[in-house]
Amino acid sequence: GDKAFAQFLTDEINEEKKIQKHKSLPKISGGWELEVHGTEAKLVRKIAGEKITVTFNINNSIPPSAEEDTQEQQKPDEQEPELTSTPNFVVEVIKDDTKQSLVLDCHFPEDEIGHEGEEESDIFTIREVSFQPTGEADWKDTNYTLNTDSLDWALYDHLMDFLADRGVDNTFADELIELSTALEHQEYIKFLEDLKSFVKCQ
């Protein structure tokens, strides 16, 4: 059984490498520096008096609906549809002279993706906003967190503009999806390779 499993994994790895779009991770325009720790990626950009970090994790970042629909309609010889990784991401804006950072929790709404052609709508939304002490590893649940569900739309628009002024806009979000998808695929191939060595080792 293990031999067959290892053989299957070898084929699978070769297939995945064939469809891998990026041999190295795509860059994000606008002077963001990328750090990757396993499945977590962090983008950092400094502008006058501020440091902006965007953090996301590729785990569970592929929407489930994509997989269910394809099972039924797929004809045997069709290419599998491309999976896209749309992770939630956290934007932290740190001003040099304060001890607080503004934290905005953003996500890609599932129904928004793929509706191009409508008026310039944002492809991501802000879900929560809070202040957190700068440099704390664990953010406190005791800090007030603003949920945007019931937010005055004018305030919400200002928050979106605030992000856009710092380089977090639709272009950034598109590039983030591209980066995340490449990273997810890279990790998946690595996982298959690790699984293969694990299965083979007697």
mmCIF file of C-alpha atoms in Angstrom:
data_model
loop_
_atom_site.group_PDB
_atom_site.id
_atom_site.type_symbol
_atom_site.label_atom_id
_atom_site.label_comp_id
_atom_site.label_asym_id
_atom_site.label_seq_id
_atom_site.Cartn_x
_atom_site.Cartn_y
_atom_site.Cartn_z
ATOM 1 C CA GLY A 1 0.000 0.000 0.000
ATOM 2 C CA ASP A 2 2.759 2.449 0.927
ATOM 3 C CA LYS A 3 4.572 1.845 -2.376
ATOM 4 C CA ALA A 4 1.462 2.686 -4.353
ATOM 5 C CA PHE A 5 0.903 5.713 -2.127
ATOM 6 C CA ALA A 6 4.469 6.946 -2.699
ATOM 7 C CA GLN A 7 4.103 6.432 -6.450
ATOM 8 C CA PHE A 8 0.821 8.331 -6.444
ATOM 9 C CA LEU A 9 2.496 11.176 -4.546
ATOM 10 C CA THR A 10 5.395 11.278 -7.016
ATOM 11 C CA ASP A 11 2.949 11.659 -9.912
ATOM 12 C CA GLU A 12 0.929 14.210 -8.013
ATOM 13 C CA ILE A 13 4.044 16.290 -7.226
ATOM 14 C CA ASN A 14 5.071 16.258 -10.890
ATOM 15 C CA GLU A 15 1.583 17.326 -11.957
ATOM 16 C CA GLU A 16 1.490 20.141 -9.404
ATOM 17 C CA LYS A 17 4.950 21.360 -10.451
ATOM 18 C CA LYS A 18 3.778 21.453 -14.059
ATOM 19 C CA ILE A 19 0.887 23.785 -13.264
ATOM 20 C CA GLN A 20 2.861 25.888 -10.784
ATOM 21 C CA LYS A 21 2.623 29.430 -12.125
ATOM 22 C CA HIS A 22 5.390 30.986 -10.046
ATOM 23 C CA LYS A 23 8.719 29.356 -9.408
ATOM 24 C CA SER A 24 9.498 32.189 -7.028
ATOM 25 C CA LEU A 25 6.895 34.162 -5.119
ATOM 26 C CA PRO A 26 5.373 37.097 -6.985
ATOM 27 C CA LYS A 27 6.327 40.531 -5.727
ATOM 28 C CA ILE A 28 3.845 43.055 -4.424
ATOM 29 C CA SER A 29 4.235 46.472 -6.010
ATOM 30 C CA GLY A 30 4.611 49.573 -3.881
ATOM 31 C CA GLY A 31 7.732 48.744 -1.918
ATOM 32 C CA TRP A 32 6.404 46.032 0.408
ATOM 33 C CA GLU A 33 8.952 43.739 1.986
ATOM 34 C CA LEU A 34 7.918 40.135 2.412
ATOM 35 C CA GLU A 35 8.779 37.804 5.276
ATOM 36 C CA VAL A 36 7.456 34.253 5.236
ATOM 37 C CA HIS A 37 7.365 31.951 8.244
ATOM 38 C CA GLY A 38 5.819 28.661 7.181
ATOM 39 C CA THR A 39 2.211 29.385 6.327
ATOM 40 C CA GLU A 40 2.278 32.918 7.683
ATOM 41 C CA ALA A 41 3.329 35.832 5.527
ATOM 42 C CA LYS A 42 4.022 39.359 6.611
ATOM 43 C CA LEU A 43 4.325 42.390 4.347
ATOM 44 C CA VAL A 44 5.970 45.511 5.714
ATOM 45 C CA ARG A 45 6.062 49.001 4.269
ATOM 46 C CA LYS A 46 7.355 52.194 5.859
ATOM 47 C CA ILE A 47 6.056 55.597 4.896
ATOM 48 C CA ALA A 48 6.543 58.972 6.548
ATOM 49 C CA GLY A 49 6.352 58.382 10.265
ATOM 50 C CA GLU A 50 4.430 55.108 9.951
ATOM 51 C CA LYS A 51 5.025 51.431 9.593
ATOM 52 C CA ILE A 52 2.317 49.354 7.937
ATOM 53 C CA THR A 53 2.302 45.602 8.292
ATOM 54 C CA VAL A 54 -0.079 43.201 6.622
ATOM 55 C CA THR A 55 -0.163 39.657 7.975
ATOM 56 C CA PHE A 56 -1.995 36.657 6.596
ATOM 57 C CA ASN A 57 -1.952 32.885 6.929
ATOM 58 C CA ILE A 58 -2.594 30.600 3.982
ATOM 59 C CA ASN A 59 -4.105 27.828 6.086
ATOM 60 C CA ASN A 60 -7.820 27.423 5.307
ATOM 61 C CA SER A 61 -7.589 30.230 2.767
ATOM 62 C CA ILE A 62 -9.165 28.395 -0.163
ATOM 63 C CA PRO A 63 -12.931 28.922 -0.168
ATOM 64 C CA PRO A 64 -14.792 25.612 0.190
ATOM 65 C CA SER A 65 -17.520 26.343 -2.352
ATOM 66 C CA ALA A 66 -15.070 26.117 -5.243
ATOM 67 C CA GLU A 67 -14.493 22.434 -4.674
ATOM 68 C CA GLU A 68 -18.089 21.301 -4.287
ATOM 69 C CA ASP A 69 -19.439 22.829 -7.497
ATOM 70 C CA THR A 70 -16.761 21.349 -9.687
ATOM 71 C CA GLN A 71 -17.342 17.757 -8.624
ATOM 72 C CA GLU A 72 -20.729 17.530 -10.281
ATOM 73 C CA GLN A 73 -20.209 19.486 -13.467
ATOM 74 C CA GLN A 74 -16.713 18.398 -14.309
ATOM 75 C CA LYS A 75 -16.331 16.262 -17.403
ATOM 76 C CA PRO A 76 -13.537 13.738 -17.088
ATOM 77 C CA ASP A 77 -11.175 15.429 -19.535
ATOM 78 C CA GLU A 78 -11.646 18.961 -18.255
ATOM 79 C CA GLN A 79 -8.866 20.804 -16.494
ATOM 80 C CA GLU A 80 -9.520 21.258 -12.821
ATOM 81 C CA PRO A 81 -10.429 24.849 -12.104
ATOM 82 C CA GLU A 82 -7.692 26.918 -10.552
ATOM 83 C CA LEU A 83 -7.911 27.181 -6.817
ATOM 84 C CA THR A 84 -7.436 30.663 -5.478
ATOM 85 C CA SER A 85 -6.299 31.455 -1.984
ATOM 86 C CA THR A 86 -8.176 34.395 -0.456
ATOM 87 C CA PRO A 87 -6.937 34.655 3.114
ATOM 88 C CA ASN A 88 -8.218 37.008 5.762
ATOM 89 C CA PHE A 89 -5.524 39.582 6.384
ATOM 90 C CA VAL A 90 -4.735 41.944 9.228
ATOM 91 C CA VAL A 91 -3.421 45.437 8.567
ATOM 92 C CA GLU A 92 -1.565 47.102 11.408
ATOM 93 C CA VAL A 93 -0.707 50.782 11.180
ATOM 94 C CA ILE A 94 1.915 51.879 13.682
ATOM 95 C CA LYS A 95 2.714 55.558 14.086
ATOM 96 C CA ASP A 96 6.264 56.157 15.216
ATOM 97 C CA ASP A 97 5.341 58.507 18.013
ATOM 98 C CA THR A 98 2.524 56.597 19.685
ATOM 99 C CA LYS A 99 2.414 53.462 21.732
ATOM 100 C CA GLN A 100 -0.644 52.176 19.916
ATOM 101 C CA SER A 101 -1.299 50.563 16.614
ATOM 102 C CA LEU A 102 -4.526 50.657 14.683
ATOM 103 C CA VAL A 103 -5.461 47.136 13.655
ATOM 104 C CA LEU A 104 -7.880 46.470 10.809
ATOM 105 C CA ASP A 105 -9.086 42.961 10.233
ATOM 106 C CA CYS A 106 -9.937 42.504 6.542
ATOM 107 C CA HIS A 107 -11.351 39.699 4.505
ATOM 108 C CA PHE A 108 -12.472 38.795 1.007
ATOM 109 C CA PRO A 109 -16.233 38.272 0.963
ATOM 110 C CA GLU A 110 -16.959 35.023 -0.867
ATOM 111 C CA ASP A 111 -19.649 36.424 -3.117
ATOM 112 C CA GLU A 112 -17.615 39.431 -4.265
ATOM 113 C CA ILE A 113 -14.904 37.564 -6.063
ATOM 114 C CA GLY A 114 -15.370 37.183 -9.787
ATOM 115 C CA HIS A 115 -18.037 39.885 -10.184
ATOM 116 C CA GLU A 116 -16.038 42.168 -12.392
ATOM 117 C CA GLY A 117 -17.749 44.707 -14.547
ATOM 118 C CA GLU A 118 -19.825 46.110 -11.735
ATOM 119 C CA GLU A 119 -18.987 49.586 -10.576
ATOM 120 C CA GLU A 120 -15.637 49.933 -8.874
ATOM 121 C CA SER A 121 -16.473 47.952 -5.790
ATOM 122 C CA ASP A 122 -13.861 46.944 -3.270
ATOM 123 C CA ILE A 123 -12.770 43.345 -3.465
ATOM 124 C CA PHE A 124 -12.068 43.207 0.250
ATOM 125 C CA THR A 125 -13.933 44.472 3.276
ATOM 126 C CA ILE A 126 -12.901 45.630 6.735
ATOM 127 C CA ARG A 127 -14.488 43.419 9.352
ATOM 128 C CA GLU A 128 -13.132 44.768 12.613
ATOM 129 C CA VAL A 129 -11.055 47.685 13.813
ATOM 130 C CA SER A 130 -9.314 48.076 17.150
ATOM 131 C CA PHE A 131 -6.404 49.769 18.870
ATOM 132 C CA GLN A 132 -3.741 47.491 20.277
ATOM 133 C CA PRO A 133 -0.611 48.267 22.255
ATOM 134 C CA THR A 134 2.320 48.280 19.823
ATOM 135 C CA GLY A 135 4.613 45.310 20.049
ATOM 136 C CA GLU A 136 2.360 43.137 22.187
ATOM 137 C CA ALA A 137 2.442 39.585 20.960
ATOM 138 C CA ASP A 138 -1.051 38.828 22.203
ATOM 139 C CA TRP A 139 -3.721 41.332 21.518
ATOM 140 C CA LYS A 140 -6.127 41.927 24.320
ATOM 141 C CA ASP A 141 -9.777 41.041 24.125
ATOM 142 C CA THR A 142 -10.366 43.793 26.632
ATOM 143 C CA ASN A 143 -9.644 46.459 24.025
ATOM 144 C CA TYR A 144 -12.740 47.817 22.339
ATOM 145 C CA THR A 145 -13.232 46.243 18.918
ATOM 146 C CA LEU A 146 -15.392 48.004 16.403
ATOM 147 C CA ASN A 147 -17.384 45.610 14.260
ATOM 148 C CA THR A 148 -18.148 47.180 10.895
ATOM 149 C CA ASP A 149 -21.522 45.428 10.396
ATOM 150 C CA SER A 150 -23.444 48.274 11.926
ATOM 151 C CA LEU A 151 -21.067 51.062 11.036
ATOM 152 C CA ASP A 152 -21.963 54.435 9.578
ATOM 153 C CA TRP A 153 -21.044 54.055 5.887
ATOM 154 C CA ALA A 154 -19.254 57.431 5.801
ATOM 155 C CA LEU A 155 -16.933 56.311 8.597
ATOM 156 C CA TYR A 156 -16.396 53.001 6.811
ATOM 157 C CA ASP A 157 -15.502 54.828 3.581
ATOM 158 C CA HIS A 158 -12.987 56.945 5.448
ATOM 159 C CA LEU A 159 -11.411 53.809 6.897
ATOM 160 C CA MET A 160 -11.130 52.305 3.396
ATOM 161 C CA ASP A 161 -9.563 55.561 2.134
ATOM 162 C CA PHE A 162 -7.207 55.531 5.108
ATOM 163 C CA LEU A 163 -6.028 52.071 4.009
ATOM 164 C CA ALA A 164 -5.824 53.060 0.335
ATOM 165 C CA ASP A 165 -3.612 56.036 1.236
ATOM 166 C CA ARG A 166 -1.238 53.530 2.816
ATOM 167 C CA GLY A 167 -1.124 51.289 -0.230
ATOM 168 C CA VAL A 168 -3.797 48.802 0.795
ATOM 169 C CA ASP A 169 -6.266 49.044 -2.074
ATOM 170 C CA ASN A 170 -7.798 46.782 -4.722
ATOM 171 C CA THR A 171 -4.526 46.469 -6.648
ATOM 172 C CA PHE A 172 -2.779 45.442 -3.452
ATOM 173 C CA ALA A 173 -5.574 42.987 -2.637
ATOM 174 C CA ASP A 174 -5.334 41.416 -6.112
ATOM 175 C CA GLU A 175 -1.585 41.017 -5.736
ATOM 176 C CA LEU A 176 -2.067 39.615 -2.250
ATOM 177 C CA ILE A 177 -4.393 36.929 -3.659
ATOM 178 C CA GLU A 178 -1.779 36.110 -6.294
ATOM 179 C CA LEU A 179 1.001 35.934 -3.695
ATOM 180 C CA SER A 180 -1.092 33.906 -1.295
ATOM 181 C CA THR A 181 -2.140 31.481 -4.018
ATOM 182 C CA ALA A 182 1.505 30.980 -5.077
ATOM 183 C CA LEU A 183 2.556 30.518 -1.458
ATOM 184 C CA GLU A 184 -0.266 28.073 -0.788
ATOM 185 C CA HIS A 185 0.685 26.051 -3.860
ATOM 186 C CA GLN A 186 4.355 26.043 -2.883
ATOM 187 C CA GLU A 187 3.471 24.820 0.621
ATOM 188 C CA TYR A 188 1.142 22.178 -0.820
ATOM 189 C CA ILE A 189 3.924 20.779 -3.033
ATOM 190 C CA LYS A 190 6.301 20.815 -0.059
ATOM 191 C CA PHE A 191 3.672 19.003 2.002
ATOM 192 C CA LEU A 192 3.310 16.313 -0.690
ATOM 193 C CA GLU A 193 7.089 15.926 -0.803
ATOM 194 C CA ASP A 194 7.292 15.596 2.992
ATOM 195 C CA LEU A 195 4.431 13.122 2.929
ATOM 196 C CA LYS A 196 6.230 11.092 0.284
ATOM 197 C CA SER A 197 9.451 10.870 2.335
ATOM 198 C CA PHE A 198 7.376 10.025 5.411
ATOM 199 C CA VAL A 199 5.532 7.208 3.617
ATOM 200 C CA LYS A 200 8.733 5.847 2.070
ATOM 201 C CA CYS A 201 10.730 5.798 5.260
ATOM 202 C CA GLN A 202 10.568 2.272 6.677
#
